[in-house]
PDB file of C-alpha atoms in Angstrom:
ATOM      1  CA  UNK A   1      98.364 109.703  70.616  1.00 74.00           C
ATOM      2  CA  UNK A   2      97.200 112.117  73.417  1.00 85.00           C
ATOM      3  CA  UNK A   3      97.866 110.966  77.043  1.00 93.00           C
ATOM      4  CA  UNK A   4      96.535 111.403  80.496  1.00 95.00           C
ATOM      5  CA  UNK A   5      98.186 110.720  83.530  1.00 97.00           C
ATOM      6  CA  UNK A   6      96.284 109.706  86.592  1.00 98.00           C
ATOM      7  CA  UNK A   7      97.136 108.948  90.109  1.00 98.00           C
ATOM      8  CA  UNK A   8      95.510 106.312  92.383  1.00 98.00           C
ATOM      9  CA  UNK A   9      95.871 107.206  96.061  1.00 98.00           C
ATOM     10  CA  UNK A  10      94.347 106.465  99.427  1.00 97.00           C
ATOM     11  CA  UNK A  11      95.164 104.612 102.583  1.00 95.00           C
ATOM     12  CA  UNK A  12      96.804 101.207 102.645  1.00 93.00           C
ATOM     13  CA  UNK A  13      94.445  98.447 101.919  1.00 91.00           C
ATOM     14  CA  UNK A  14      91.890 100.721 100.121  1.00 95.00           C
ATOM     15  CA  UNK A  15      92.370  98.689  97.017  1.00 95.00           C
ATOM     16  CA  UNK A  16      94.634 100.748  94.754  1.00 97.00           C
ATOM     17  CA  UNK A  17      96.740  97.983  93.320  1.00 97.00           C
ATOM     18  CA  UNK A  18      93.441  95.930  92.621  1.00 97.00           C
ATOM     19  CA  UNK A  19      91.853  98.864  90.894  1.00 98.00           C
ATOM     20  CA  UNK A  20      94.830  99.378  88.523  1.00 98.00           C
ATOM     21  CA  UNK A  21      94.621  95.688  87.812  1.00 98.00           C
ATOM     22  CA  UNK A  22      91.131  95.837  87.073  1.00 98.00           C
ATOM     23  CA  UNK A  23      91.619  98.573  84.572  1.00 98.00           C
ATOM     24  CA  UNK A  24      94.848  97.968  82.849  1.00 98.00           C
ATOM     25  CA  UNK A  25      95.221  96.686  79.375  1.00 97.00           C
ATOM     26  CA  UNK A  26      98.822  95.846  79.865  1.00 97.00           C
ATOM     27  CA  UNK A  27     100.231  93.629  82.648  1.00 96.00           C
ATOM     28  CA  UNK A  28     100.543  95.992  85.581  1.00 97.00           C
ATOM     29  CA  UNK A  29     104.171  96.916  87.105  1.00 97.00           C
ATOM     30  CA  UNK A  30     103.993  96.273  90.678  1.00 96.00           C
ATOM     31  CA  UNK A  31     106.542  96.982  93.341  1.00 97.00           C
ATOM     32  CA  UNK A  32     105.091  94.894  96.274  1.00 95.00           C
ATOM     33  CA  UNK A  33     107.019  94.024  99.350  1.00 95.00           C
ATOM     34  CA  UNK A  34     106.137  91.565 102.368  1.00 94.00           C
ATOM     35  CA  UNK A  35     103.859  93.673 104.588  1.00 94.00           C
ATOM     36  CA  UNK A  36     105.531  93.546 108.266  1.00 92.00           C
ATOM     37  CA  UNK A  37     102.742  95.776 109.591  1.00 86.00           C
ATOM     38  CA  UNK A  38      99.653  93.492 109.920  1.00 86.00           C
ATOM     39  CA  UNK A  39      98.118  95.793 112.297  1.00 83.00           C
ATOM     40  CA  UNK A  40      97.838  98.440 109.933  1.00 82.00           C
ATOM     41  CA  UNK A  41      96.211  96.259 107.248  1.00 82.00           C
ATOM     42  CA  UNK A  42      95.996  92.436 107.336  1.00 86.00           C
ATOM     43  CA  UNK A  43      97.351  91.512 104.131  1.00 90.00           C
ATOM     44  CA  UNK A  44     100.400  89.706 102.855  1.00 93.00           C
ATOM     45  CA  UNK A  45     102.051  92.576 100.561  1.00 94.00           C
ATOM     46  CA  UNK A  46     101.997  96.148 100.283  1.00 95.00           C
ATOM     47  CA  UNK A  47     102.945  98.559  97.601  1.00 96.00           C
ATOM     48  CA  UNK A  48     106.248 100.327  98.441  1.00 97.00           C
ATOM     49  CA  UNK A  49     107.069 102.280  95.138  1.00 97.00           C
ATOM     50  CA  UNK A  50     104.264 102.478  92.616  1.00 97.00           C
ATOM     51  CA  UNK A  51     101.963 100.313  90.440  1.00 98.00           C
ATOM     52  CA  UNK A  52     101.723 101.106  86.785  1.00 98.00           C
ATOM     53  CA  UNK A  53      99.114 100.430  84.288  1.00 98.00           C
ATOM     54  CA  UNK A  54      97.639 101.569  80.999  1.00 97.00           C
ATOM     55  CA  UNK A  55      94.305 102.025  79.415  1.00 97.00           C
ATOM     56  CA  UNK A  56      93.003 103.307  76.150  1.00 94.00           C
ATOM     57  CA  UNK A  57      90.064 105.703  76.197  1.00 87.00           C
ATOM     58  CA  UNK A  58      89.939 105.432  72.411  1.00 85.00           C
ATOM     59  CA  UNK A  59      92.125 105.133  69.348  1.00 85.00           C
ATOM     60  CA  UNK A  60      93.638 108.472  70.100  1.00 87.00           C
ATOM     61  CA  UNK A  61      93.682 108.666  73.908  1.00 89.00           C
ATOM     62  CA  UNK A  62      95.810 106.717  76.340  1.00 95.00           C
ATOM     63  CA  UNK A  63      95.515 106.977  80.053  1.00 97.00           C
ATOM     64  CA  UNK A  64      98.618 105.986  82.068  1.00 97.00           C
ATOM     65  CA  UNK A  65      97.575 104.768  85.576  1.00 98.00           C
ATOM     66  CA  UNK A  66      99.979 105.161  88.470  1.00 98.00           C
ATOM     67  CA  UNK A  67      99.221 103.932  91.889  1.00 98.00           C
ATOM     68  CA  UNK A  68     101.149 105.416  95.014  1.00 98.00           C
ATOM     69  CA  UNK A  69     101.706 103.549  98.317  1.00 97.00           C
ATOM     70  CA  UNK A  70      99.113 104.033 100.949  1.00 95.00           C
ATOM     71  CA  UNK A  71     101.614 104.753 104.018  1.00 94.00           C
ATOM     72  CA  UNK A  72     102.575 108.197 104.722  1.00 94.00           C
ATOM     73  CA  UNK A  73     106.160 107.074 105.161  1.00 95.00           C
ATOM     74  CA  UNK A  74     106.346 106.854 101.489  1.00 97.00           C
ATOM     75  CA  UNK A  75     105.057 110.291 100.660  1.00 96.00           C
ATOM     76  CA  UNK A  76     108.209 111.069  98.570  1.00 97.00           C
ATOM     77  CA  UNK A  77     106.722 109.012  96.080  1.00 97.00           C
ATOM     78  CA  UNK A  78     103.503 110.896  96.340  1.00 97.00           C
ATOM     79  CA  UNK A  79     105.350 113.873  95.572  1.00 96.00           C
ATOM     80  CA  UNK A  80     107.187 112.528  92.469  1.00 96.00           C
ATOM     81  CA  UNK A  81     104.449 110.895  90.840  1.00 97.00           C
ATOM     82  CA  UNK A  82     102.015 113.989  91.413  1.00 96.00           C
ATOM     83  CA  UNK A  83     104.534 116.318  89.647  1.00 95.00           C
ATOM     84  CA  UNK A  84     103.437 114.880  86.051  1.00 92.00           C
ATOM     85  CA  UNK A  85      99.940 113.751  87.131  1.00 97.00           C
ATOM     86  CA  UNK A  86      96.650 115.718  85.893  1.00 96.00           C
ATOM     87  CA  UNK A  87      94.228 114.136  88.436  1.00 97.00           C
ATOM     88  CA  UNK A  88      93.953 111.806  91.222  1.00 98.00           C
ATOM     89  CA  UNK A  89      91.383 108.778  91.928  1.00 98.00           C
ATOM     90  CA  UNK A  90      91.167 108.726  95.852  1.00 97.00           C
ATOM     91  CA  UNK A  91      90.093 105.390  97.064  1.00 97.00           C
ATOM     92  CA  UNK A  92      89.193 105.032 100.695  1.00 95.00           C
ATOM     93  CA  UNK A  93      87.965 101.894 102.518  1.00 93.00           C
ATOM     94  CA  UNK A  94      84.535 102.789 103.867  1.00 89.00           C
ATOM     95  CA  UNK A  95      84.827 100.106 106.661  1.00 88.00           C
ATOM     96  CA  UNK A  96      88.165 101.651 108.116  1.00 86.00           C
ATOM     97  CA  UNK A  97      88.537 103.778 111.224  1.00 86.00           C
ATOM     98  CA  UNK A  98      87.283 107.431 110.563  1.00 88.00           C
ATOM     99  CA  UNK A  99      87.140 106.963 106.859  1.00 89.00           C
ATOM    100  CA  UNK A 100      85.450 110.439 106.294  1.00 90.00           C
ATOM    101  CA  UNK A 101      88.455 112.234 107.998  1.00 92.00           C
ATOM    102  CA  UNK A 102      90.878 110.095 106.133  1.00 93.00           C
ATOM    103  CA  UNK A 103      89.208 111.145 102.794  1.00 93.00           C
ATOM    104  CA  UNK A 104      89.499 114.763 103.731  1.00 95.00           C
ATOM    105  CA  UNK A 105      93.029 114.472 104.918  1.00 95.00           C
ATOM    106  CA  UNK A 106      93.977 112.922 101.358  1.00 96.00           C
ATOM    107  CA  UNK A 107      92.058 115.528  99.521  1.00 96.00           C
ATOM    108  CA  UNK A 108      94.122 118.101 101.122  1.00 95.00           C
ATOM    109  CA  UNK A 109      97.339 116.128 100.607  1.00 96.00           C
ATOM    110  CA  UNK A 110      96.505 116.145  96.762  1.00 96.00           C
ATOM    111  CA  UNK A 111      94.852 119.449  96.565  1.00 96.00           C
ATOM    112  CA  UNK A 112      97.207 120.724  93.752  1.00 96.00           C
ATOM    113  CA  UNK A 113      95.979 117.938  91.543  1.00 96.00           C
ATOM    114  CA  UNK A 114      92.411 119.010  92.195  1.00 95.00           C
ATOM    115  CA  UNK A 115      93.248 122.498  91.031  1.00 92.00           C
ATOM    116  CA  UNK A 116      95.218 120.936  87.994  1.00 93.00           C
ATOM    117  CA  UNK A 117      92.733 118.587  86.704  1.00 94.00           C
ATOM    118  CA  UNK A 118      90.426 117.130  89.513  1.00 95.00           C
ATOM    119  CA  UNK A 119      89.662 114.507  92.158  1.00 97.00           C
ATOM    120  CA  UNK A 120      87.243 111.781  92.341  1.00 97.00           C
ATOM    121  CA  UNK A 121      86.659 109.729  95.492  1.00 95.00           C
ATOM    122  CA  UNK A 122      85.734 105.950  95.179  1.00 95.00           C
ATOM    123  CA  UNK A 123      84.395 104.412  98.452  1.00 94.00           C
ATOM    124  CA  UNK A 124      85.535 100.923  98.493  1.00 94.00           C
ATOM    125  CA  UNK A 125      84.018  98.087 100.867  1.00 89.00           C
ATOM    126  CA  UNK A 126      80.988 100.434 101.295  1.00 84.00           C
ATOM    127  CA  UNK A 127      78.839  97.301 101.313  1.00 83.00           C
ATOM    128  CA  UNK A 128      80.310  96.377 104.797  1.00 82.00           C
ATOM    129  CA  UNK A 129      79.093  99.447 106.365  1.00 79.00           C
ATOM    130  CA  UNK A 130      75.424  99.903 107.514  1.00 74.00           C
ATOM    131  CA  UNK A 131      74.732 103.731 106.399  1.00 69.00           C
ATOM    132  CA  UNK A 132      74.362 105.429 103.028  1.00 55.00           C
ATOM    133  CA  UNK A 133      78.012 107.145 103.007  1.00 71.00           C
ATOM    134  CA  UNK A 134      78.112 109.095 100.024  1.00 85.00           C
ATOM    135  CA  UNK A 135      76.080 112.167 101.584  1.00 85.00           C
ATOM    136  CA  UNK A 136      78.228 111.877 104.612  1.00 87.00           C
ATOM    137  CA  UNK A 137      81.391 112.327 102.632  1.00 88.00           C
ATOM    138  CA  UNK A 138      79.765 115.178 100.344  1.00 88.00           C
ATOM    139  CA  UNK A 139      78.572 116.967 103.361  1.00 90.00           C
ATOM    140  CA  UNK A 140      81.942 116.738 105.264  1.00 92.00           C
ATOM    141  CA  UNK A 141      83.638 117.821 101.959  1.00 91.00           C
ATOM    142  CA  UNK A 142      81.236 120.751 101.674  1.00 91.00           C
ATOM    143  CA  UNK A 143      81.995 121.980 105.306  1.00 93.00           C
ATOM    144  CA  UNK A 144      85.680 121.625 105.113  1.00 91.00           C
ATOM    145  CA  UNK A 145      86.101 123.027 101.421  1.00 91.00           C
ATOM    146  CA  UNK A 146      82.884 124.970 100.418  1.00 90.00           C
ATOM    147  CA  UNK A 147      84.142 125.982  96.940  1.00 90.00           C
ATOM    148  CA  UNK A 148      85.437 122.478  96.022  1.00 92.00           C
ATOM    149  CA  UNK A 149      83.424 120.037  93.926  1.00 91.00           C
ATOM    150  CA  UNK A 150      84.718 116.452  94.221  1.00 94.00           C
ATOM    151  CA  UNK A 151      82.437 113.648  93.009  1.00 93.00           C
ATOM    152  CA  UNK A 152      82.046 110.654  95.349  1.00 93.00           C
ATOM    153  CA  UNK A 153      80.995 107.181  94.212  1.00 92.00           C
ATOM    154  CA  UNK A 154      80.792 103.849  95.961  1.00 92.00           C
ATOM    155  CA  UNK A 155      82.821 101.220  94.012  1.00 94.00           C
ATOM    156  CA  UNK A 156      84.178  97.706  93.825  1.00 95.00           C
ATOM    157  CA  UNK A 157      87.771  98.052  93.186  1.00 95.00           C
ATOM    158  CA  UNK A 158      87.808  94.615  91.516  1.00 96.00           C
ATOM    159  CA  UNK A 159      85.142  95.831  88.976  1.00 97.00           C
ATOM    160  CA  UNK A 160      86.283  97.094  85.636  1.00 97.00           C
ATOM    161  CA  UNK A 161      82.805  98.518  85.112  1.00 97.00           C
ATOM    162  CA  UNK A 162      82.828 100.548  88.366  1.00 96.00           C
ATOM    163  CA  UNK A 163      86.629 101.619  88.063  1.00 97.00           C
ATOM    164  CA  UNK A 164      85.757 102.838  84.509  1.00 97.00           C
ATOM    165  CA  UNK A 165      83.082 105.017  85.629  1.00 96.00           C
ATOM    166  CA  UNK A 166      85.315 106.471  88.117  1.00 97.00           C
ATOM    167  CA  UNK A 167      88.210 106.842  85.597  1.00 97.00           C
ATOM    168  CA  UNK A 168      86.238 108.422  82.903  1.00 96.00           C
ATOM    169  CA  UNK A 169      84.430 110.918  85.233  1.00 96.00           C
ATOM    170  CA  UNK A 170      87.864 112.272  86.217  1.00 97.00           C
ATOM    171  CA  UNK A 171      89.161 112.202  82.561  1.00 95.00           C
ATOM    172  CA  UNK A 172      86.095 114.427  81.658  1.00 93.00           C
ATOM    173  CA  UNK A 173      86.954 116.749  84.558  1.00 93.00           C
ATOM    174  CA  UNK A 174      90.553 116.969  83.369  1.00 93.00           C
ATOM    175  CA  UNK A 175      89.677 117.561  79.787  1.00 91.00           C
ATOM    176  CA  UNK A 176      86.982 120.242  80.758  1.00 90.00           C
ATOM    177  CA  UNK A 177      89.610 122.042  82.995  1.00 88.00           C
ATOM    178  CA  UNK A 178      92.113 121.810  80.151  1.00 86.00           C
ATOM    179  CA  UNK A 179      89.547 123.298  77.735  1.00 87.00           C
ATOM    180  CA  UNK A 180      88.479 126.235  79.687  1.00 84.00           C
ATOM    181  CA  UNK A 181      92.032 126.884  81.088  1.00 77.00           C
ATOM    182  CA  UNK A 182      92.887 129.189  78.214  1.00 74.00           C
ATOM    183  CA  UNK A 183      89.791 131.203  78.528  1.00 74.00           C
ATOM    184  CA  UNK A 184      90.140 131.604  82.289  1.00 66.00           C
ATOM    185  CA  UNK A 185      93.837 132.812  81.761  1.00 69.00           C
ATOM    186  CA  UNK A 186      92.550 135.427  79.198  1.00 72.00           C
ATOM    187  CA  UNK A 187      90.117 136.577  81.661  1.00 71.00           C
ATOM    188  CA  UNK A 188      92.621 136.965  84.379  1.00 68.00           C
ATOM    189  CA  UNK A 189      94.820 139.126  82.143  1.00 69.00           C
TER     190      UNK A 189
ATOM    191  CA  UNK Z   1     100.705  87.847 119.103  1.00 59.00           C
ATOM    192  CA  UNK Z   2     104.013  87.779 116.826  1.00 75.00           C
ATOM    193  CA  UNK Z   3     106.398  90.768 117.095  1.00 83.00           C
ATOM    194  CA  UNK Z   4     106.628  92.920 114.105  1.00 88.00           C
ATOM    195  CA  UNK Z   5     110.022  92.412 112.158  1.00 87.00           C
ATOM    196  CA  UNK Z   6     111.490  95.854 112.882  1.00 91.00           C
ATOM    197  CA  UNK Z   7     110.758  95.599 116.726  1.00 89.00           C
ATOM    198  CA  UNK Z   8     111.861  91.991 116.909  1.00 91.00           C
ATOM    199  CA  UNK Z   9     114.960  91.790 119.491  1.00 91.00           C
ATOM    200  CA  UNK Z  10     116.518  89.150 117.304  1.00 93.00           C
ATOM    201  CA  UNK Z  11     116.505  91.159 114.213  1.00 94.00           C
ATOM    202  CA  UNK Z  12     117.729  94.117 116.168  1.00 95.00           C
ATOM    203  CA  UNK Z  13     120.675  92.419 118.021  1.00 95.00           C
ATOM    204  CA  UNK Z  14     121.881  90.493 115.240  1.00 95.00           C
ATOM    205  CA  UNK Z  15     121.272  93.407 112.869  1.00 96.00           C
ATOM    206  CA  UNK Z  16     123.579  95.590 115.230  1.00 95.00           C
ATOM    207  CA  UNK Z  17     126.289  92.998 115.193  1.00 95.00           C
ATOM    208  CA  UNK Z  18     126.409  92.723 111.466  1.00 96.00           C
ATOM    209  CA  UNK Z  19     126.299  96.382 111.106  1.00 96.00           C
ATOM    210  CA  UNK Z  20     129.297  96.816 113.515  1.00 94.00           C
ATOM    211  CA  UNK Z  21     131.177  94.304 111.182  1.00 94.00           C
ATOM    212  CA  UNK Z  22     130.331  96.449 108.304  1.00 95.00           C
ATOM    213  CA  UNK Z  23     131.791  99.547 109.721  1.00 90.00           C
ATOM    214  CA  UNK Z  24     135.191  97.640 110.429  1.00 90.00           C
ATOM    215  CA  UNK Z  25     135.049  96.399 107.047  1.00 93.00           C
ATOM    216  CA  UNK Z  26     134.602  99.580 105.296  1.00 93.00           C
ATOM    217  CA  UNK Z  27     135.975 102.691 106.990  1.00 92.00           C
ATOM    218  CA  UNK Z  28     134.355 104.983 104.251  1.00 95.00           C
ATOM    219  CA  UNK Z  29     131.073 103.991 105.491  1.00 96.00           C
ATOM    220  CA  UNK Z  30     129.040 107.143 106.308  1.00 96.00           C
ATOM    221  CA  UNK Z  31     125.541 105.480 107.078  1.00 96.00           C
ATOM    222  CA  UNK Z  32     124.028 102.021 107.185  1.00 97.00           C
ATOM    223  CA  UNK Z  33     120.515 100.797 107.776  1.00 97.00           C
ATOM    224  CA  UNK Z  34     118.973  97.431 108.130  1.00 97.00           C
ATOM    225  CA  UNK Z  35     115.038  97.690 106.968  1.00 97.00           C
ATOM    226  CA  UNK Z  36     112.382  95.692 106.555  1.00 97.00           C
ATOM    227  CA  UNK Z  37     111.462  95.338 102.622  1.00 96.00           C
ATOM    228  CA  UNK Z  38     108.324  97.218 103.273  1.00 96.00           C
ATOM    229  CA  UNK Z  39     110.450 100.293 104.625  1.00 97.00           C
ATOM    230  CA  UNK Z  40     110.812 100.084 108.552  1.00 97.00           C
ATOM    231  CA  UNK Z  41     114.263 100.759 110.000  1.00 96.00           C
ATOM    232  CA  UNK Z  42     115.309  97.993 112.040  1.00 97.00           C
ATOM    233  CA  UNK Z  43     118.689  99.237 112.932  1.00 96.00           C
ATOM    234  CA  UNK Z  44     121.220 101.752 111.683  1.00 95.00           C
ATOM    235  CA  UNK Z  45     124.878 102.788 112.312  1.00 93.00           C
ATOM    236  CA  UNK Z  46     126.674 106.170 111.782  1.00 83.00           C
ATOM    237  CA  UNK Z  47     125.198 109.228 110.032  1.00 80.00           C
ATOM    238  CA  UNK Z  48     123.193 111.034 112.730  1.00 83.00           C
ATOM    239  CA  UNK Z  49     122.396 113.606 110.496  1.00 88.00           C
ATOM    240  CA  UNK Z  50     120.046 111.494 108.384  1.00 92.00           C
ATOM    241  CA  UNK Z  51     116.349 110.623 109.090  1.00 94.00           C
ATOM    242  CA  UNK Z  52     116.444 106.744 109.417  1.00 94.00           C
ATOM    243  CA  UNK Z  53     112.877 106.365 108.827  1.00 95.00           C
ATOM    244  CA  UNK Z  54     112.902 108.315 105.552  1.00 96.00           C
ATOM    245  CA  UNK Z  55     116.269 106.765 104.433  1.00 96.00           C
ATOM    246  CA  UNK Z  56     114.534 103.132 105.071  1.00 97.00           C
ATOM    247  CA  UNK Z  57     111.354 104.261 103.210  1.00 97.00           C
ATOM    248  CA  UNK Z  58     113.360 105.414 100.160  1.00 98.00           C
ATOM    249  CA  UNK Z  59     115.804 102.374 100.192  1.00 98.00           C
ATOM    250  CA  UNK Z  60     112.655 100.151 100.235  1.00 98.00           C
ATOM    251  CA  UNK Z  61     111.032 101.958  97.071  1.00 98.00           C
ATOM    252  CA  UNK Z  62     114.265 101.949  95.467  1.00 98.00           C
ATOM    253  CA  UNK Z  63     114.877  98.031  96.020  1.00 97.00           C
ATOM    254  CA  UNK Z  64     111.206  97.234  94.813  1.00 97.00           C
ATOM    255  CA  UNK Z  65     111.813  99.553  91.661  1.00 97.00           C
ATOM    256  CA  UNK Z  66     115.052  97.746  90.792  1.00 97.00           C
ATOM    257  CA  UNK Z  67     113.520  94.448  91.265  1.00 96.00           C
ATOM    258  CA  UNK Z  68     110.596  95.234  89.043  1.00 96.00           C
ATOM    259  CA  UNK Z  69     112.927  96.514  86.056  1.00 96.00           C
ATOM    260  CA  UNK Z  70     114.890  93.136  86.483  1.00 96.00           C
ATOM    261  CA  UNK Z  71     111.546  91.263  86.278  1.00 95.00           C
ATOM    262  CA  UNK Z  72     110.060  93.406  83.451  1.00 94.00           C
ATOM    263  CA  UNK Z  73     113.375  92.769  81.585  1.00 95.00           C
ATOM    264  CA  UNK Z  74     113.333  88.871  82.308  1.00 95.00           C
ATOM    265  CA  UNK Z  75     117.019  89.343  83.910  1.00 96.00           C
ATOM    266  CA  UNK Z  76     116.340  86.979  86.785  1.00 95.00           C
ATOM    267  CA  UNK Z  77     116.551  87.930  90.327  1.00 94.00           C
ATOM    268  CA  UNK Z  78     118.024  91.361  91.019  1.00 95.00           C
ATOM    269  CA  UNK Z  79     121.228  91.012  93.183  1.00 94.00           C
ATOM    270  CA  UNK Z  80     122.109  94.410  94.248  1.00 97.00           C
ATOM    271  CA  UNK Z  81     121.204  98.067  93.738  1.00 98.00           C
ATOM    272  CA  UNK Z  82     123.685 100.834  93.317  1.00 98.00           C
ATOM    273  CA  UNK Z  83     122.979 104.607  93.377  1.00 97.00           C
ATOM    274  CA  UNK Z  84     126.260 106.389  92.434  1.00 97.00           C
ATOM    275  CA  UNK Z  85     126.301 110.151  93.004  1.00 96.00           C
ATOM    276  CA  UNK Z  86     129.320 112.841  92.938  1.00 94.00           C
ATOM    277  CA  UNK Z  87     129.851 112.622  96.750  1.00 94.00           C
ATOM    278  CA  UNK Z  88     129.253 108.968  97.446  1.00 96.00           C
ATOM    279  CA  UNK Z  89     127.282 105.792  96.562  1.00 97.00           C
ATOM    280  CA  UNK Z  90     124.439 103.795  98.104  1.00 98.00           C
ATOM    281  CA  UNK Z  91     124.715 100.053  98.031  1.00 98.00           C
ATOM    282  CA  UNK Z  92     121.674  97.906  98.851  1.00 98.00           C
ATOM    283  CA  UNK Z  93     121.475  94.003  99.047  1.00 98.00           C
ATOM    284  CA  UNK Z  94     118.756  91.924 100.220  1.00 97.00           C
ATOM    285  CA  UNK Z  95     119.348  89.337 103.185  1.00 96.00           C
ATOM    286  CA  UNK Z  96     118.716  85.946 101.754  1.00 95.00           C
ATOM    287  CA  UNK Z  97     115.924  84.174 103.411  1.00 93.00           C
ATOM    288  CA  UNK Z  98     114.473  87.088 105.218  1.00 94.00           C
ATOM    289  CA  UNK Z  99     112.289  90.112 104.526  1.00 94.00           C
ATOM    290  CA  UNK Z 100     115.352  92.409 104.944  1.00 96.00           C
ATOM    291  CA  UNK Z 101     117.294  94.873 103.166  1.00 97.00           C
ATOM    292  CA  UNK Z 102     120.759  96.310 103.845  1.00 98.00           C
ATOM    293  CA  UNK Z 103     121.516  99.735 102.590  1.00 98.00           C
ATOM    294  CA  UNK Z 104     124.661 101.306 103.077  1.00 97.00           C
ATOM    295  CA  UNK Z 105     126.083 104.832 101.921  1.00 97.00           C
ATOM    296  CA  UNK Z 106     129.736 105.235 101.517  1.00 97.00           C
ATOM    297  CA  UNK Z 107     131.810 108.204 100.931  1.00 95.00           C
ATOM    298  CA  UNK Z 108     133.685 108.630  97.346  1.00 93.00           C
ATOM    299  CA  UNK Z 109     136.938 107.408  99.234  1.00 92.00           C
ATOM    300  CA  UNK Z 110     136.023 103.935  98.508  1.00 91.00           C
ATOM    301  CA  UNK Z 111     135.511 102.352  94.956  1.00 94.00           C
ATOM    302  CA  UNK Z 112     132.002 100.869  94.309  1.00 96.00           C
ATOM    303  CA  UNK Z 113     133.460  97.283  94.036  1.00 96.00           C
ATOM    304  CA  UNK Z 114     134.988  97.571  97.662  1.00 96.00           C
ATOM    305  CA  UNK Z 115     131.690  98.899  99.024  1.00 97.00           C
ATOM    306  CA  UNK Z 116     129.654  96.227  97.213  1.00 97.00           C
ATOM    307  CA  UNK Z 117     131.986  93.396  98.464  1.00 97.00           C
ATOM    308  CA  UNK Z 118     131.658  94.740 102.113  1.00 97.00           C
ATOM    309  CA  UNK Z 119     127.918  94.975 101.833  1.00 97.00           C
ATOM    310  CA  UNK Z 120     127.406  91.635 100.268  1.00 97.00           C
ATOM    311  CA  UNK Z 121     129.808  90.001 103.091  1.00 97.00           C
ATOM    312  CA  UNK Z 122     127.841  91.775 105.642  1.00 97.00           C
ATOM    313  CA  UNK Z 123     124.426  90.541 104.269  1.00 97.00           C
ATOM    314  CA  UNK Z 124     125.726  86.818 104.283  1.00 97.00           C
ATOM    315  CA  UNK Z 125     126.994  87.269 107.886  1.00 96.00           C
ATOM    316  CA  UNK Z 126     123.772  88.578 108.963  1.00 97.00           C
ATOM    317  CA  UNK Z 127     121.907  85.593 107.343  1.00 96.00           C
ATOM    318  CA  UNK Z 128     124.293  83.214 109.219  1.00 96.00           C
ATOM    319  CA  UNK Z 129     123.794  85.320 112.421  1.00 95.00           C
ATOM    320  CA  UNK Z 130     119.931  84.969 112.036  1.00 94.00           C
ATOM    321  CA  UNK Z 131     119.953  81.222 111.353  1.00 92.00           C
ATOM    322  CA  UNK Z 132     121.845  80.496 114.541  1.00 88.00           C
ATOM    323  CA  UNK Z 133     119.686  79.853 117.476  1.00 75.00           C
TER     324      UNK Z 133
END
């Protein structure tokens, strides 16, 4: 059985744990602790190491889903988990402060994974903001990184259907990159 | 508005008392930190060469991972965490009834058993100190 390893990253409160729970076919392994920083996000608990879930794409393919903590102080977990990942689903809560800048910041942080497999962005809580955001994110990304193609979706992190679209977009991207990688390396020689 | 745990003077002052006691109990102590379970450093002693915030974050992740393993294997509540390396060991214990973890680094001059006893005694003492008015 072939496997993909996909990371879920993004700021605290974006819905990473919820999204993995919406997708996973196994009981999710969570590492939640009492959230003592209510100013950063008003929620009872926060992920401090990782979330882990699994989903089968078909009979021959499995995707391992790893969620990383949102807070920068846990960035050693980002490094550890990014080492074996092929791509990243970046979730950003659209109703947070400066969400566009946050998205770009995280894209830069996980750019090695863009080059390895891909990044897709899911905007959560987009129904709580008045403007059509996707264009704004796409334009900001194009301005900041003109040669980079990152799909942006609005999603409900609780929705299996929404998250499946996001995940399959990324898996397709990863497989495409893996398929053309030998050709590109032959051309480079 | 309530004070966040890691800035709460009660936790800081009683944490300092307890960690001071740990230093007396275990001369091989190299560094100790009292941290919130979500990885904020409350107080720490010794080891100026360590980044207290990073140590607290890593201890928080380690604690949560160990708890997850115990939960996954249906072993009941996790009691402590030990990371044993060539030149020392880290012992972590939760402070009962509080969202706090005591993480202490000892040199290899002490046995793990001695360090564990000292850390557990300190966590119990801190619990008593925090219960007092």
